Amino acid sequence: MYGGGGQYDGGGGQYDGNGGAASANNLFGGGGFMPSQTTNTPEGGGGGGGFNKGRGSQTLMPLTVKQLMDASQTNDDKSSFAVNGWEVSTVRLVGRMLNKNERVTDVTFVLDDGTGRIEVNRWENETSDTEEMKLVNDGDYVIVNGGLKGFQGKRHVVAYSVRLVTNYNDITHHFLYCIYVHLDLAKAKRLASQPQANASTSTWNQAPLLNNQSASGNTAGKELTDLVMSVFHDPVLGNMEHGVSVDEVASRLKLSDAVARSTVQHLADIGNLYPTIDDNHFKSALNG
Amino acid sequence: MDTSVPSPFVNGETLKMFVGRRVRTVVQVQRNESGVLVVQSTDGHQLTIRGAPGAPEAPHYIEVMGIPDSDQSIRAESWTDFGENFDPVPFNGLCKLASDKYKYLFL
């Protein structure tokens, strides 16, 4: 449905941002971040330096206008921003279009999403751009994807995509997604700053982050969830049509039925597993 | 439409917190009594909406932006037809989260 693959995808464990969309921020190469020279207090572990970058600068992040306005700046020339300590460049906003102004080479408008207003600019380089902008008008609900820019202290968005909302559930989804991403990043930041000598936690690949989501973040809980997930990822068991039963997990790992069941249930609650034929059989949502 | 202040998402329950302040909510049209819309909020409260001419018939959902003049009625400034396929359950959850725990992301 979406042309670019640049979707923030917490469920798939990949913050793989760059779907080839012509983000204006690619011009900077995600730069503007000088690790050892920021005046902000560096986080322990993580990618080093004041702000977590990882692959985050290419990630499409859903935000409210209020979050955008509250975002801190990562360097002195005020050209890049960070939300929750994570550098952001490409954002998604959903709101109402106001004051659409068609100029010669671009279209400007104000986006009002109920949490604030921000100016948006959409350059029109090709006819596809012009055609796209003809479809949206004042008062319409639109989805805006673009780069966050600051200029002379004022923030605005340079959009590379402006689409009409056709399913209004998308609006609810966007705001819930903003909350989810906010929580996910806050948790990632907390985990990254904990001194965990954990071989599977690499900051490059964010996928293991999901395995860290045990209730209290302690290493014992994490190892248990890792073990259980490894049963589901076993090449023979994982490919069985109905998945793996809780009993199988318990007997393989020499766990009590209660422990196996509660771990499996926890993993199902956070979305790593899903039930198949009944409440006893699960498959992993992560592989394949 | 002059919305110079943020307008929070509300449902029937949280509406009372914002009487006199511009809000936005999605409600389901039940009937139209000579210009006054009788609607149901996403959490089952019955509300009245004044000033929304041309609003669609039941069972369409509409988003209403306006100022509540009591905890059960809103004076609408504008409305948008959200169709019939709008799911009230996640919207209701959003209202609760946005007015309480995650208010700082929205207001």
mmCIF file of C-alpha atoms in Angstrom, chain A:
data_model
loop_
_atom_site.group_PDB
_atom_site.id
_atom_site.type_symbol
_atom_site.label_atom_id
_atom_site.label_comp_id
_atom_site.label_asym_id
_atom_site.label_seq_id
_atom_site.Cartn_x
_atom_site.Cartn_y
_atom_site.Cartn_z
ATOM 1 C CA MET A 1 0.000 0.000 0.000
ATOM 2 C CA TYR A 2 2.729 2.427 0.867
ATOM 3 C CA GLY A 3 5.308 2.977 -1.833
ATOM 4 C CA GLY A 4 8.294 3.432 0.451
ATOM 5 C CA GLY A 5 9.446 0.738 2.804
ATOM 6 C CA GLY A 6 10.540 3.301 5.271
ATOM 7 C CA GLN A 7 8.019 2.373 7.922
ATOM 8 C CA TYR A 8 8.880 2.313 11.595
ATOM 9 C CA ASP A 9 8.332 -1.353 12.250
ATOM 10 C CA GLY A 10 8.779 -2.218 15.893
ATOM 11 C CA GLY A 11 7.033 -5.538 15.379
ATOM 12 C CA GLY A 12 9.530 -6.770 12.830
ATOM 13 C CA GLY A 13 12.393 -5.678 14.965
ATOM 14 C CA GLN A 14 13.944 -3.623 12.229
ATOM 15 C CA TYR A 15 14.198 0.086 12.150
ATOM 16 C CA ASP A 16 14.940 -0.152 8.472
ATOM 17 C CA GLY A 17 14.112 3.285 7.364
ATOM 18 C CA ASN A 18 15.249 3.968 3.882
ATOM 19 C CA GLY A 19 12.771 2.621 1.406
ATOM 20 C CA GLY A 20 14.322 4.586 -1.368
ATOM 21 C CA ALA A 21 12.037 7.536 -0.911
ATOM 22 C CA ALA A 22 13.548 10.775 -2.036
ATOM 23 C CA SER A 23 13.926 12.145 1.409
ATOM 24 C CA ALA A 24 15.555 15.515 1.378
ATOM 25 C CA ASN A 25 17.532 14.427 4.403
ATOM 26 C CA ASN A 26 19.558 11.989 2.351
ATOM 27 C CA LEU A 27 21.416 15.010 1.140
ATOM 28 C CA PHE A 28 22.898 15.358 4.581
ATOM 29 C CA GLY A 29 23.695 11.680 4.732
ATOM 30 C CA GLY A 30 22.041 11.645 8.115
ATOM 31 C CA GLY A 31 24.774 13.905 9.390
ATOM 32 C CA GLY A 32 24.713 16.826 11.705
ATOM 33 C CA PHE A 33 25.588 14.566 14.597
ATOM 34 C CA MET A 34 29.000 14.870 16.175
ATOM 35 C CA PRO A 35 29.338 12.202 18.819
ATOM 36 C CA SER A 36 32.119 13.415 21.008
ATOM 37 C CA GLN A 37 31.448 17.077 20.731
ATOM 38 C CA THR A 38 27.890 17.461 21.786
ATOM 39 C CA THR A 39 27.467 19.269 25.023
ATOM 40 C CA ASN A 40 24.718 16.925 26.101
ATOM 41 C CA THR A 41 25.421 14.169 28.584
ATOM 42 C CA PRO A 42 26.221 10.989 26.711
ATOM 43 C CA GLU A 43 24.255 7.838 27.412
ATOM 44 C CA GLY A 44 26.205 4.782 28.536
ATOM 45 C CA GLY A 45 26.608 1.996 25.991
ATOM 46 C CA GLY A 46 24.491 2.444 22.942
ATOM 47 C CA GLY A 47 26.038 4.024 19.914
ATOM 48 C CA GLY A 48 28.223 6.354 21.925
ATOM 49 C CA GLY A 49 27.818 10.082 22.039
ATOM 50 C CA GLY A 50 24.991 12.283 23.105
ATOM 51 C CA PHE A 51 22.167 10.930 20.997
ATOM 52 C CA ASN A 52 21.289 7.444 19.891
ATOM 53 C CA LYS A 53 21.619 7.312 16.178
ATOM 54 C CA GLY A 54 21.952 3.696 15.100
ATOM 55 C CA ARG A 55 19.832 3.509 11.992
ATOM 56 C CA GLY A 56 17.356 5.854 13.577
ATOM 57 C CA SER A 57 18.122 8.809 11.401
ATOM 58 C CA GLN A 58 16.637 6.978 8.443
ATOM 59 C CA THR A 59 13.568 5.793 10.260
ATOM 60 C CA LEU A 60 10.164 7.171 9.425
ATOM 61 C CA MET A 61 8.817 8.215 12.773
ATOM 62 C CA PRO A 62 5.177 8.936 13.464
ATOM 63 C CA LEU A 63 4.862 12.058 15.573
ATOM 64 C CA THR A 64 2.345 14.581 16.771
ATOM 65 C CA VAL A 65 3.024 18.223 16.012
ATOM 66 C CA LYS A 66 3.424 18.760 19.732
ATOM 67 C CA GLN A 67 6.244 16.196 19.821
ATOM 68 C CA LEU A 68 7.879 17.954 16.885
ATOM 69 C CA MET A 69 7.737 21.276 18.608
ATOM 70 C CA ASP A 70 9.123 19.751 21.785
ATOM 71 C CA ALA A 71 11.977 18.012 19.993
ATOM 72 C CA SER A 72 15.389 19.067 21.125
ATOM 73 C CA GLN A 73 18.147 20.121 18.796
ATOM 74 C CA THR A 74 21.196 17.971 18.370
ATOM 75 C CA ASN A 75 23.740 20.534 17.307
ATOM 76 C CA ASP A 76 24.513 24.170 17.194
ATOM 77 C CA ASP A 77 23.429 25.008 13.726
ATOM 78 C CA LYS A 78 19.956 23.907 14.653
ATOM 79 C CA SER A 79 19.490 21.700 11.656
ATOM 80 C CA SER A 80 18.748 18.349 13.223
ATOM 81 C CA PHE A 81 16.439 17.270 15.956
ATOM 82 C CA ALA A 82 15.968 14.551 18.497
ATOM 83 C CA VAL A 83 12.826 13.167 20.051
ATOM 84 C CA ASN A 84 13.186 11.105 23.234
ATOM 85 C CA GLY A 85 16.909 11.237 22.691
ATOM 86 C CA TRP A 86 16.695 9.559 19.292
ATOM 87 C CA GLU A 87 17.703 11.538 16.269
ATOM 88 C CA VAL A 88 14.849 12.017 13.867
ATOM 89 C CA SER A 89 14.889 13.264 10.369
ATOM 90 C CA THR A 90 11.927 11.742 8.584
ATOM 91 C CA VAL A 91 8.535 12.056 10.196
ATOM 92 C CA ARG A 92 4.939 11.146 9.533
ATOM 93 C CA LEU A 93 2.152 13.464 10.562
ATOM 94 C CA VAL A 94 -1.593 13.107 10.172
ATOM 95 C CA GLY A 95 -3.876 16.089 10.369
ATOM 96 C CA ARG A 96 -6.000 18.607 8.592
ATOM 97 C CA MET A 97 -4.644 20.731 5.763
ATOM 98 C CA LEU A 98 -5.148 24.469 6.057
ATOM 99 C CA ASN A 99 -4.124 27.526 4.084
ATOM 100 C CA LYS A 100 -3.003 25.619 1.035
ATOM 101 C CA ASN A 101 -0.967 27.957 -1.104
ATOM 102 C CA GLU A 102 0.061 26.872 -4.572
ATOM 103 C CA ARG A 103 3.139 28.657 -5.756
ATOM 104 C CA VAL A 104 5.262 28.244 -8.853
ATOM 105 C CA THR A 105 7.562 25.441 -7.817
ATOM 106 C CA ASP A 106 6.067 24.331 -4.562
ATOM 107 C CA VAL A 107 2.967 24.124 -2.440
ATOM 108 C CA THR A 108 2.859 25.283 1.156
ATOM 109 C CA PHE A 109 0.200 24.622 3.741
ATOM 110 C CA VAL A 110 -0.329 24.388 7.444
ATOM 111 C CA LEU A 111 -0.979 21.022 9.053
ATOM 112 C CA ASP A 112 -3.209 21.017 12.107
ATOM 113 C CA ASP A 113 -3.383 17.663 13.861
ATOM 114 C CA GLY A 114 -5.169 18.793 17.001
ATOM 115 C CA THR A 115 -1.951 18.985 19.010
ATOM 116 C CA GLY A 116 -0.548 21.983 17.205
ATOM 117 C CA ARG A 117 0.158 23.477 13.819
ATOM 118 C CA ILE A 118 3.210 23.297 11.623
ATOM 119 C CA GLU A 119 4.092 24.640 8.229
ATOM 120 C CA VAL A 120 4.650 22.133 5.488
ATOM 121 C CA ASN A 121 6.339 22.670 2.191
ATOM 122 C CA ARG A 122 6.077 20.324 -0.794
ATOM 123 C CA TRP A 123 8.393 20.912 -3.693
ATOM 124 C CA GLU A 124 6.972 20.108 -7.090
ATOM 125 C CA ASN A 125 9.729 18.783 -9.303
ATOM 126 C CA GLU A 126 7.712 16.463 -11.496
ATOM 127 C CA THR A 127 4.158 16.245 -12.727
ATOM 128 C CA SER A 128 3.532 13.366 -10.349
ATOM 129 C CA ASP A 129 4.178 15.780 -7.527
ATOM 130 C CA THR A 130 1.767 18.327 -8.935
ATOM 131 C CA GLU A 131 -0.861 15.678 -9.523
ATOM 132 C CA GLU A 132 -0.490 14.440 -5.982
ATOM 133 C CA MET A 133 -1.010 17.886 -4.536
ATOM 134 C CA LYS A 134 -4.072 18.532 -6.676
ATOM 135 C CA LEU A 135 -5.894 15.757 -4.838
ATOM 136 C CA VAL A 136 -5.703 17.398 -1.439
ATOM 137 C CA ASN A 137 -7.353 20.604 -0.354
ATOM 138 C CA ASP A 138 -8.099 22.759 2.633
ATOM 139 C CA GLY A 139 -10.037 20.939 5.299
ATOM 140 C CA ASP A 140 -8.982 17.492 4.130
ATOM 141 C CA TYR A 141 -7.322 15.020 6.430
ATOM 142 C CA VAL A 142 -3.908 14.169 5.016
ATOM 143 C CA ILE A 143 -0.936 11.976 5.808
ATOM 144 C CA VAL A 144 2.319 13.860 5.443
ATOM 145 C CA ASN A 145 5.701 12.161 5.198
ATOM 146 C CA GLY A 146 8.729 14.373 5.137
ATOM 147 C CA GLY A 147 11.807 15.736 6.764
ATOM 148 C CA LEU A 148 11.839 17.937 9.807
ATOM 149 C CA LYS A 149 13.782 21.094 9.234
ATOM 150 C CA GLY A 150 14.691 24.066 11.321
ATOM 151 C CA PHE A 151 15.365 27.466 9.924
ATOM 152 C CA GLN A 152 16.060 30.544 11.968
ATOM 153 C CA GLY A 153 14.560 28.955 15.009
ATOM 154 C CA LYS A 154 11.358 27.939 13.302
ATOM 155 C CA ARG A 155 10.473 24.362 12.519
ATOM 156 C CA HIS A 156 8.762 23.145 9.416
ATOM 157 C CA VAL A 157 8.402 20.012 7.404
ATOM 158 C CA VAL A 158 9.611 19.461 3.869
ATOM 159 C CA ALA A 159 7.214 16.828 2.629
ATOM 160 C CA TYR A 160 7.967 14.233 0.009
ATOM 161 C CA SER A 161 4.527 12.702 0.198
ATOM 162 C CA VAL A 162 1.100 14.119 0.958
ATOM 163 C CA ARG A 163 -1.800 11.698 0.734
ATOM 164 C CA LEU A 164 -5.487 11.977 1.437
ATOM 165 C CA VAL A 165 -6.797 9.895 4.312
ATOM 166 C CA THR A 166 -9.306 7.448 2.898
ATOM 167 C CA ASN A 167 -9.819 5.193 5.901
ATOM 168 C CA TYR A 168 -10.413 7.337 8.948
ATOM 169 C CA ASN A 169 -9.236 4.582 11.238
ATOM 170 C CA ASP A 170 -5.790 5.627 10.013
ATOM 171 C CA ILE A 171 -6.103 8.724 12.156
ATOM 172 C CA THR A 172 -6.716 6.733 15.318
ATOM 173 C CA HIS A 173 -3.936 4.377 14.298
ATOM 174 C CA HIS A 174 -1.437 7.187 13.753
ATOM 175 C CA PHE A 175 -1.884 8.660 17.203
ATOM 176 C CA LEU A 176 -1.820 5.289 18.905
ATOM 177 C CA TYR A 177 1.321 4.533 16.902
ATOM 178 C CA CYS A 178 2.876 7.779 18.159
ATOM 179 C CA ILE A 179 2.291 6.640 21.722
ATOM 180 C CA TYR A 180 3.648 3.172 20.961
ATOM 181 C CA VAL A 181 6.810 4.474 19.310
ATOM 182 C CA HIS A 182 7.332 6.915 22.127
ATOM 183 C CA LEU A 183 7.148 4.108 24.672
ATOM 184 C CA ASP A 184 9.314 1.828 22.585
ATOM 185 C CA LEU A 185 12.059 4.396 22.224
ATOM 186 C CA ALA A 186 11.960 5.300 25.882
ATOM 187 C CA LYS A 187 12.338 1.629 26.739
ATOM 188 C CA ALA A 188 15.150 1.129 24.217
ATOM 189 C CA LYS A 189 16.979 4.057 25.693
ATOM 190 C CA ARG A 190 16.591 2.668 29.188
ATOM 191 C CA LEU A 191 17.839 -0.744 28.129
ATOM 192 C CA ALA A 192 20.742 0.700 26.166
ATOM 193 C CA SER A 193 21.952 2.563 29.195
ATOM 194 C CA GLN A 194 21.840 -0.465 31.470
ATOM 195 C CA PRO A 195 25.238 -2.108 31.841
ATOM 196 C CA GLN A 196 24.337 -5.433 30.280
ATOM 197 C CA ALA A 197 27.215 -7.522 29.027
ATOM 198 C CA ASN A 198 24.942 -9.323 26.697
ATOM 199 C CA ALA A 199 26.350 -10.778 23.508
ATOM 200 C CA SER A 200 23.080 -10.830 21.669
ATOM 201 C CA THR A 201 22.381 -7.171 22.265
ATOM 202 C CA SER A 202 24.018 -5.447 19.379
ATOM 203 C CA THR A 203 23.064 -1.877 18.725
ATOM 204 C CA TRP A 204 23.285 -2.408 14.999
ATOM 205 C CA ASN A 205 20.552 -4.967 14.803
ATOM 206 C CA GLN A 206 17.579 -3.882 16.826
ATOM 207 C CA ALA A 207 15.786 -7.235 16.546
ATOM 208 C CA PRO A 208 17.019 -8.643 19.862
ATOM 209 C CA LEU A 209 15.385 -5.689 21.552
ATOM 210 C CA LEU A 210 12.140 -7.620 21.392
ATOM 211 C CA ASN A 211 13.697 -10.449 23.313
ATOM 212 C CA ASN A 212 14.612 -7.984 26.015
ATOM 213 C CA GLN A 213 11.048 -7.180 26.745
ATOM 214 C CA SER A 214 10.646 -9.257 29.832
ATOM 215 C CA ALA A 215 8.531 -7.586 32.444
ATOM 216 C CA SER A 216 11.278 -6.214 34.644
ATOM 217 C CA GLY A 217 14.122 -6.171 32.139
ATOM 218 C CA ASN A 218 16.193 -8.519 34.288
ATOM 219 C CA THR A 219 18.639 -10.858 32.562
ATOM 220 C CA ALA A 220 17.099 -14.039 33.998
ATOM 221 C CA GLY A 221 13.723 -13.241 32.470
ATOM 222 C CA LYS A 222 15.408 -12.342 29.231
ATOM 223 C CA GLU A 223 17.270 -15.623 29.019
ATOM 224 C CA LEU A 224 14.058 -17.520 29.584
ATOM 225 C CA THR A 225 12.225 -15.717 26.820
ATOM 226 C CA ASP A 226 15.243 -16.210 24.554
ATOM 227 C CA LEU A 227 15.233 -19.947 25.256
ATOM 228 C CA VAL A 228 11.541 -20.261 24.605
ATOM 229 C CA MET A 229 11.804 -18.250 21.395
ATOM 230 C CA SER A 230 14.658 -20.480 20.256
ATOM 231 C CA VAL A 231 12.328 -23.490 20.517
ATOM 232 C CA PHE A 232 9.905 -21.734 18.206
ATOM 233 C CA HIS A 233 12.703 -20.861 15.842
ATOM 234 C CA ASP A 234 14.005 -24.415 15.720
ATOM 235 C CA PRO A 235 14.125 -25.395 12.019
ATOM 236 C CA VAL A 236 12.131 -28.592 12.513
ATOM 237 C CA LEU A 237 9.641 -27.512 15.149
ATOM 238 C CA GLY A 238 9.076 -24.026 13.864
ATOM 239 C CA ASN A 239 7.953 -25.267 10.494
ATOM 240 C CA MET A 240 5.276 -27.568 11.809
ATOM 241 C CA GLU A 241 1.900 -26.547 10.557
ATOM 242 C CA HIS A 242 0.326 -25.908 13.913
ATOM 243 C CA GLY A 243 3.479 -24.616 15.510
ATOM 244 C CA VAL A 244 4.771 -25.775 18.826
ATOM 245 C CA SER A 245 2.713 -26.728 21.840
ATOM 246 C CA VAL A 246 3.365 -25.416 25.313
ATOM 247 C CA ASP A 247 3.944 -28.985 26.520
ATOM 248 C CA GLU A 248 6.671 -29.407 23.922
ATOM 249 C CA VAL A 249 8.334 -26.214 25.131
ATOM 250 C CA ALA A 250 8.163 -27.389 28.729
ATOM 251 C CA SER A 251 9.614 -30.815 28.017
ATOM 252 C CA ARG A 252 12.359 -29.485 25.728
ATOM 253 C CA LEU A 253 13.578 -26.912 28.158
ATOM 254 C CA LYS A 254 12.882 -28.976 31.267
ATOM 255 C CA LEU A 255 10.575 -26.312 32.615
ATOM 256 C CA SER A 256 7.477 -26.747 34.671
ATOM 257 C CA ASP A 257 4.268 -26.454 32.753
ATOM 258 C CA ALA A 258 3.361 -23.295 34.643
ATOM 259 C CA VAL A 259 6.630 -21.528 33.850
ATOM 260 C CA ALA A 260 6.491 -22.552 30.203
ATOM 261 C CA ARG A 261 2.896 -21.452 29.896
ATOM 262 C CA SER A 262 3.429 -18.087 31.543
ATOM 263 C CA THR A 263 6.498 -17.352 29.408
ATOM 264 C CA VAL A 264 4.683 -18.329 26.238
ATOM 265 C CA GLN A 265 1.721 -16.203 27.282
ATOM 266 C CA HIS A 266 3.975 -13.239 27.932
ATOM 267 C CA LEU A 267 5.602 -13.632 24.524
ATOM 268 C CA ALA A 268 2.158 -13.855 22.930
ATOM 269 C CA ASP A 269 1.103 -10.695 24.741
ATOM 270 C CA ILE A 270 4.012 -8.715 23.374
ATOM 271 C CA GLY A 271 3.426 -10.056 19.898
ATOM 272 C CA ASN A 272 6.386 -12.414 19.470
ATOM 273 C CA LEU A 273 4.130 -15.481 19.305
ATOM 274 C CA TYR A 274 0.649 -16.083 18.046
ATOM 275 C CA PRO A 275 -1.762 -18.939 18.767
ATOM 276 C CA THR A 276 -2.629 -21.324 15.954
ATOM 277 C CA ILE A 277 -5.174 -24.106 16.324
ATOM 278 C CA ASP A 278 -5.856 -23.605 20.019
ATOM 279 C CA ASP A 279 -4.489 -21.952 23.134
ATOM 280 C CA ASN A 280 -1.801 -24.570 23.454
ATOM 281 C CA HIS A 281 -0.131 -24.181 20.107
ATOM 282 C CA PHE A 282 1.865 -21.161 19.047
ATOM 283 C CA LYS A 283 4.107 -20.010 16.282
ATOM 284 C CA SER A 284 6.680 -17.288 16.191
ATOM 285 C CA ALA A 285 5.723 -14.006 14.599
ATOM 286 C CA LEU A 286 9.353 -13.069 14.141
ATOM 287 C CA ASN A 287 10.907 -15.477 11.697
ATOM 288 C CA GLY A 288 10.368 -15.736 7.979
#
